[in-house]
Amino acid sequence: MSRWFPVDGTPGGVTGDVVRRFVATLEARDWDGWSALLHEDVVYELPQTRERVRGRDTLLRFNREFPGDWHLRAKRVVADGEHGVLWLAARVGDSAEGDAVAFLTVVDGLVTEVVEFWPAGYEPPPGREHLTERW
Amino acid sequence: MSRWFPVDGTPGGVTGDVVRRFVATLEARDWDGWSALLHEDVVYELPQTRERVRGRDTLLRFNREFPGDWHLRAKRVVADGEHGVLWLAARVGDSAEGDAVAFLTVVDGLVTEVVEFWPAGYEPPPGREHLTERW
């Protein structure tokens, strides 16, 4: 059961807007605009590496120092109350785009939590070729 | 901009309900209940393996034949209009829980598309230990 109506001027709508600005300012290296979206005590987690970054200043540094000519594009934004989800297309330089997913929590217009996944490709297990097609 | 209000009786609310029932019926092996949520022409995609399954009957078989004592638990459901997101905790038998993410599209109460990610663990690249903690 949703608590909010995700329309303009309400918390759900704010979450969607914050999530869209989160990726747009990041892609633009608009560091002032990006960090203005973050709560001072934001927590960023990467469950795949079991890494955690605490606090806006440290997370800003983490992103500013992130190596490579990385680019992010929002493929889908889903927002519901305090929860926003970003399905991202990510690439480094001229590499092919890969998928990433970020779950954001937005409270009073500020990002308090980000949990991010970077799923890598792998070969399908044998035994289901009769049910699947490949692309 | 969201098109729907995600409250009971409206499309957004229906999407959240369908997404929750999707995982509950799957975990219960309630195959009739699960397939009743699927559009006849549902498309299921695994971008990591570039596999695609087309159609309710084939997708039902894909899941019924999936090996192992697998278990799924919804950690977060985010729904907005026709889009639903499932953050899942998945385990096989007594294994530790791992994360999975499914993006669903729900039209007129039926799941028409599922795009699923199964992010695996990896070692963090060196050079950011000064900014991160591990768990």
CSV table of C-alpha atoms in Angstrom, one decimal:
chain,number,residue,atom,x,y,z
A,1,MET,CA,0.0,0.0,0.0
A,2,SER,CA,1.5,3.3,-1.1
A,3,ARG,CA,1.5,6.2,1.3
A,4,TRP,CA,1.9,9.0,-1.2
A,5,PHE,CA,0.5,10.2,-4.5
A,6,PRO,CA,3.4,10.5,-6.9
A,7,VAL,CA,2.3,13.6,-8.6
A,8,ASP,CA,3.9,17.1,-8.7
A,9,GLY,CA,4.3,18.8,-5.4
A,10,THR,CA,3.8,15.7,-3.3
A,11,PRO,CA,6.5,13.4,-1.8
A,12,GLY,CA,6.2,10.7,-4.5
A,13,GLY,CA,6.7,13.3,-7.2
A,14,VAL,CA,9.6,14.8,-5.3
A,15,THR,CA,11.2,11.4,-5.1
A,16,GLY,CA,11.0,10.9,-8.9
A,17,ASP,CA,12.3,14.4,-9.5
A,18,VAL,CA,15.2,13.9,-7.1
A,19,VAL,CA,16.1,10.6,-8.7
A,20,ARG,CA,16.1,12.1,-12.2
A,21,ARG,CA,18.2,15.0,-11.0
A,22,PHE,CA,20.6,12.6,-9.2
A,23,VAL,CA,21.6,10.9,-12.5
A,24,ALA,CA,21.5,14.1,-14.6
A,25,THR,CA,23.8,16.1,-12.3
A,26,LEU,CA,26.1,13.1,-11.9
A,27,GLU,CA,26.4,12.7,-15.7
A,28,ALA,CA,27.0,16.4,-16.0
A,29,ARG,CA,29.7,16.4,-13.2
A,30,ASP,CA,27.6,19.1,-11.7
A,31,TRP,CA,29.1,18.4,-8.3
A,32,ASP,CA,27.4,21.3,-6.5
A,33,GLY,CA,24.0,20.3,-7.9
A,34,TRP,CA,24.6,16.7,-7.2
A,35,SER,CA,25.7,17.1,-3.6
A,36,ALA,CA,22.8,19.5,-2.9
A,37,LEU,CA,20.5,16.4,-3.4
A,38,LEU,CA,22.3,14.4,-0.7
A,39,HIS,CA,21.6,14.3,3.0
A,40,GLU,CA,24.7,15.1,5.0
A,41,ASP,CA,24.6,11.6,6.5
A,42,VAL,CA,23.8,9.8,3.3
A,43,VAL,CA,24.8,6.1,3.2
A,44,TYR,CA,25.9,4.5,0.0
A,45,GLU,CA,26.2,0.7,-0.3
A,46,LEU,CA,27.5,-1.8,-2.9
A,47,PRO,CA,26.2,-5.2,-1.7
A,48,GLN,CA,28.3,-7.0,-4.3
A,49,THR,CA,31.6,-5.9,-2.9
A,50,ARG,CA,30.2,-5.3,0.7
A,51,GLU,CA,31.5,-1.7,0.5
A,52,ARG,CA,29.8,1.2,2.3
A,53,VAL,CA,30.5,4.9,2.0
A,54,ARG,CA,29.2,7.2,4.8
A,55,GLY,CA,28.4,10.9,4.5
A,56,ARG,CA,27.9,13.4,1.7
A,57,ASP,CA,31.5,14.7,1.6
A,58,THR,CA,33.0,11.2,1.4
A,59,LEU,CA,30.5,10.1,-1.2
A,60,LEU,CA,31.2,13.2,-3.3
A,61,ARG,CA,34.9,12.3,-3.2
A,62,PHE,CA,34.2,8.7,-4.1
A,63,ASN,CA,32.4,9.9,-7.2
A,64,ARG,CA,34.7,12.7,-8.2
A,65,GLU,CA,37.7,10.3,-7.9
A,66,PHE,CA,36.0,7.5,-9.7
A,67,PRO,CA,38.4,6.6,-12.6
A,68,GLY,CA,37.5,6.5,-16.3
A,69,ASP,CA,35.4,8.5,-18.7
A,70,TRP,CA,32.1,7.1,-17.2
A,71,HIS,CA,28.7,8.0,-18.5
A,72,LEU,CA,25.3,7.3,-17.0
A,73,ARG,CA,21.8,7.3,-18.7
A,74,ALA,CA,18.5,6.7,-16.9
A,75,LYS,CA,16.7,3.9,-18.7
A,76,ARG,CA,13.8,3.8,-16.2
A,77,VAL,CA,12.8,5.8,-13.1
A,78,VAL,CA,10.3,4.2,-10.7
A,79,ALA,CA,9.3,6.2,-7.6
A,80,ASP,CA,6.8,5.5,-4.9
A,81,GLY,CA,6.7,7.5,-1.7
A,82,GLU,CA,10.2,7.6,-0.2
A,83,HIS,CA,11.5,4.9,-2.6
A,84,GLY,CA,13.0,5.6,-6.0
A,85,VAL,CA,14.6,3.2,-8.4
A,86,LEU,CA,17.0,4.0,-11.2
A,87,TRP,CA,17.7,1.6,-14.0
A,88,LEU,CA,20.8,2.9,-15.6
A,89,ALA,CA,22.7,2.3,-18.8
A,90,ALA,CA,26.4,2.8,-17.9
A,91,ARG,CA,29.5,2.9,-20.1
A,92,VAL,CA,33.1,3.9,-19.9
A,93,GLY,CA,34.4,5.8,-22.9
A,94,ASP,CA,33.3,4.0,-26.0
A,95,SER,CA,32.5,0.7,-24.3
A,96,ALA,CA,29.1,-0.9,-24.8
A,97,GLU,CA,26.4,0.1,-22.3
A,98,GLY,CA,25.9,-2.1,-19.4
A,99,ASP,CA,23.0,-2.2,-16.8
A,100,ALA,CA,23.1,-0.9,-13.3
A,101,VAL,CA,20.4,-0.5,-10.7
A,102,ALA,CA,20.2,2.0,-7.8
A,103,PHE,CA,17.6,1.9,-5.0
A,104,LEU,CA,17.4,5.4,-3.4
A,105,THR,CA,15.6,6.5,-0.3
A,106,VAL,CA,14.5,10.2,-0.4
A,107,VAL,CA,13.3,11.9,2.8
A,108,ASP,CA,12.2,15.6,2.7
A,109,GLY,CA,13.7,16.0,-0.8
A,110,LEU,CA,17.2,14.6,0.2
A,111,VAL,CA,18.8,11.3,-0.7
A,112,THR,CA,19.5,9.5,2.6
A,113,GLU,CA,20.4,6.0,1.2
A,114,VAL,CA,21.6,4.5,-2.1
A,115,VAL,CA,22.0,0.8,-2.7
A,116,GLU,CA,23.6,0.1,-6.0
A,117,PHE,CA,24.0,-3.1,-8.1
A,118,TRP,CA,26.3,-3.6,-11.1
A,119,PRO,CA,25.2,-7.0,-12.6
A,120,ALA,CA,27.9,-8.4,-14.9
A,121,GLY,CA,27.3,-10.8,-17.8
A,122,TYR,CA,27.7,-14.5,-17.5
A,123,GLU,CA,27.1,-17.6,-19.5
A,124,PRO,CA,23.6,-19.2,-19.0
A,125,PRO,CA,23.6,-22.6,-17.3
A,126,PRO,CA,22.9,-25.6,-19.6
A,127,GLY,CA,19.5,-27.3,-19.6
A,128,ARG,CA,17.1,-24.5,-20.6
A,129,GLU,CA,18.0,-23.9,-24.2
A,130,HIS,CA,14.7,-25.4,-25.2
A,131,LEU,CA,12.8,-22.6,-23.4
A,132,THR,CA,15.0,-19.6,-24.2
A,133,GLU,CA,16.2,-17.6,-27.1
A,134,ARG,CA,19.5,-15.5,-27.1
A,135,TRP,CA,20.2,-12.0,-28.3
B,1,MET,CA,6.0,12.7,-14.2
B,2,SER,CA,3.8,9.9,-12.9
B,3,ARG,CA,0.5,9.1,-14.7
B,4,TRP,CA,-1.2,7.3,-11.9
B,5,PHE,CA,-1.9,7.6,-8.3
B,6,PRO,CA,-0.6,4.4,-6.6
B,7,VAL,CA,-3.4,3.9,-4.2
B,8,ASP,CA,-5.9,1.0,-3.9
B,9,GLY,CA,-8.2,0.6,-6.8
B,10,THR,CA,-6.1,2.6,-9.2
B,11,PRO,CA,-3.5,1.3,-11.7
B,12,GLY,CA,-0.5,2.2,-9.6
B,13,GLY,CA,-1.9,0.3,-6.6
B,14,VAL,CA,-2.8,-2.6,-8.9
B,15,THR,CA,0.8,-2.7,-10.0
B,16,GLY,CA,2.1,-2.9,-6.5
B,17,ASP,CA,-0.4,-5.6,-5.6
B,18,VAL,CA,0.5,-7.7,-8.7
B,19,VAL,CA,4.2,-7.4,-8.0
B,20,ARG,CA,3.7,-8.6,-4.4
B,21,ARG,CA,1.5,-11.5,-5.6
B,22,PHE,CA,4.0,-12.3,-8.3
B,23,VAL,CA,6.7,-13.2,-5.7
B,24,ALA,CA,4.3,-14.7,-3.1
B,25,THR,CA,2.8,-17.1,-5.6
B,26,LEU,CA,6.2,-18.0,-7.0
B,27,GLU,CA,7.6,-18.7,-3.5
B,28,ALA,CA,4.5,-20.8,-2.8
B,29,ARG,CA,4.8,-22.7,-6.1
B,30,ASP,CA,1.2,-21.7,-6.6
B,31,TRP,CA,1.5,-22.1,-10.3
B,32,ASP,CA,-2.1,-21.5,-11.1
B,33,GLY,CA,-2.0,-18.3,-9.1
B,34,TRP,CA,1.3,-17.2,-10.5
B,35,SER,CA,0.4,-17.8,-14.2
B,36,ALA,CA,-2.9,-16.0,-13.7
B,37,LEU,CA,-0.9,-12.8,-13.2
B,38,LEU,CA,0.9,-13.2,-16.5
B,39,HIS,CA,-0.2,-11.9,-19.9
B,40,GLU,CA,-0.4,-14.6,-22.5
B,41,ASP,CA,2.4,-12.9,-24.4
B,42,VAL,CA,4.6,-12.0,-21.5
B,43,VAL,CA,8.3,-11.5,-22.3
B,44,TYR,CA,11.0,-12.4,-19.7
B,45,GLU,CA,14.5,-11.2,-20.2
B,46,LEU,CA,17.8,-11.8,-18.4
B,47,PRO,CA,20.2,-9.2,-19.8
B,48,GLN,CA,23.2,-10.7,-18.1
B,49,THR,CA,22.9,-14.0,-20.1
B,50,ARG,CA,21.1,-12.4,-23.1
B,51,GLU,CA,18.3,-14.9,-22.6
B,52,ARG,CA,14.7,-14.3,-23.5
B,53,VAL,CA,11.6,-16.4,-22.7
B,54,ARG,CA,8.4,-15.6,-24.7
B,55,GLY,CA,4.9,-16.4,-23.6
B,56,ARG,CA,3.1,-17.5,-20.4
B,57,ASP,CA,3.2,-21.2,-21.0
B,58,THR,CA,7.0,-21.3,-21.7
B,59,LEU,CA,7.7,-19.0,-18.7
B,60,LEU,CA,5.7,-21.2,-16.5
B,61,ARG,CA,7.7,-24.2,-17.6
B,62,PHE,CA,11.0,-22.2,-17.2
B,63,ASN,CA,10.1,-21.6,-13.5
B,64,ARG,CA,8.6,-25.0,-12.8
B,65,GLU,CA,11.7,-26.7,-14.2
B,66,PHE,CA,14.2,-24.3,-12.5
B,67,PRO,CA,16.5,-26.6,-10.5
B,68,GLY,CA,17.2,-26.4,-6.8
B,69,ASP,CA,15.3,-25.6,-3.6
B,70,TRP,CA,15.0,-21.9,-4.4
B,71,HIS,CA,13.4,-19.4,-2.2
B,72,LEU,CA,12.5,-15.8,-2.9
B,73,ARG,CA,11.6,-13.0,-0.5
B,74,ALA,CA,10.6,-9.4,-1.4
B,75,LYS,CA,12.9,-6.9,0.3
B,76,ARG,CA,11.3,-3.9,-1.4
B,77,VAL,CA,8.5,-3.3,-3.8
B,78,VAL,CA,8.4,0.0,-5.7
B,79,ALA,CA,5.5,0.7,-8.0
B,80,ASP,CA,4.6,3.6,-10.2
B,81,GLY,CA,1.9,3.4,-12.9
B,82,GLU,CA,2.7,0.5,-15.1
B,83,HIS,CA,6.1,0.0,-13.7
B,84,GLY,CA,6.9,-2.2,-10.7
B,85,VAL,CA,10.3,-3.1,-9.2
B,86,LEU,CA,11.0,-6.1,-7.0
B,87,TRP,CA,14.2,-6.1,-4.8
B,88,LEU,CA,14.5,-9.8,-3.9
B,89,ALA,CA,16.4,-11.8,-1.4
B,90,ALA,CA,17.1,-15.2,-3.0
B,91,ARG,CA,18.6,-18.4,-1.7
B,92,VAL,CA,18.9,-22.0,-2.7
B,93,GLY,CA,18.4,-24.4,0.2
B,94,ASP,CA,20.4,-23.2,3.2
B,95,SER,CA,22.7,-20.9,1.2
B,96,ALA,CA,23.1,-17.3,2.2
B,97,GLU,CA,20.6,-14.9,0.7
B,98,GLY,CA,21.7,-13.0,-2.4
B,99,ASP,CA,20.1,-10.0,-4.1
B,100,ALA,CA,18.1,-10.0,-7.3
B,101,VAL,CA,16.1,-7.3,-9.0
B,102,ALA,CA,13.2,-7.6,-11.3
B,103,PHE,CA,11.6,-4.8,-13.3
B,104,LEU,CA,8.0,-5.6,-14.2
B,105,THR,CA,5.6,-4.0,-16.5
B,106,VAL,CA,1.9,-4.4,-15.6
B,107,VAL,CA,-0.9,-3.5,-18.0
B,108,ASP,CA,-4.5,-4.0,-17.1
B,109,GLY,CA,-3.5,-6.0,-14.1
B,110,LEU,CA,-1.3,-8.5,-16.1
B,111,VAL,CA,2.5,-8.8,-16.2
B,112,THR,CA,3.6,-8.1,-19.8
B,113,GLU,CA,7.3,-7.8,-19.2
B,114,VAL,CA,9.9,-8.9,-16.7
B,115,VAL,CA,13.6,-7.9,-16.8
B,116,GLU,CA,15.6,-9.6,-14.1
B,117,PHE,CA,19.1,-9.1,-12.8
B,118,TRP,CA,21.2,-11.4,-10.6
B,119,PRO,CA,24.2,-9.4,-9.5
B,120,ALA,CA,27.0,-11.6,-8.2
B,121,GLY,CA,29.6,-10.7,-5.6
B,122,TYR,CA,33.1,-9.5,-6.7
B,123,GLU,CA,36.2,-8.0,-5.1
B,124,PRO,CA,36.3,-4.2,-5.0
B,125,PRO,CA,38.9,-2.6,-7.2
B,126,PRO,CA,41.9,-1.2,-5.3
B,127,GLY,CA,42.3,2.6,-4.7
B,128,ARG,CA,39.2,3.5,-2.8
B,129,GLU,CA,39.9,1.8,0.6
B,130,HIS,CA,40.3,5.3,2.1
B,131,LEU,CA,36.7,6.1,1.3
B,132,THR,CA,34.9,2.9,2.1
B,133,GLU,CA,34.2,0.5,4.9
B,134,ARG,CA,33.5,-3.2,4.3
B,135,TRP,CA,30.9,-5.5,5.9
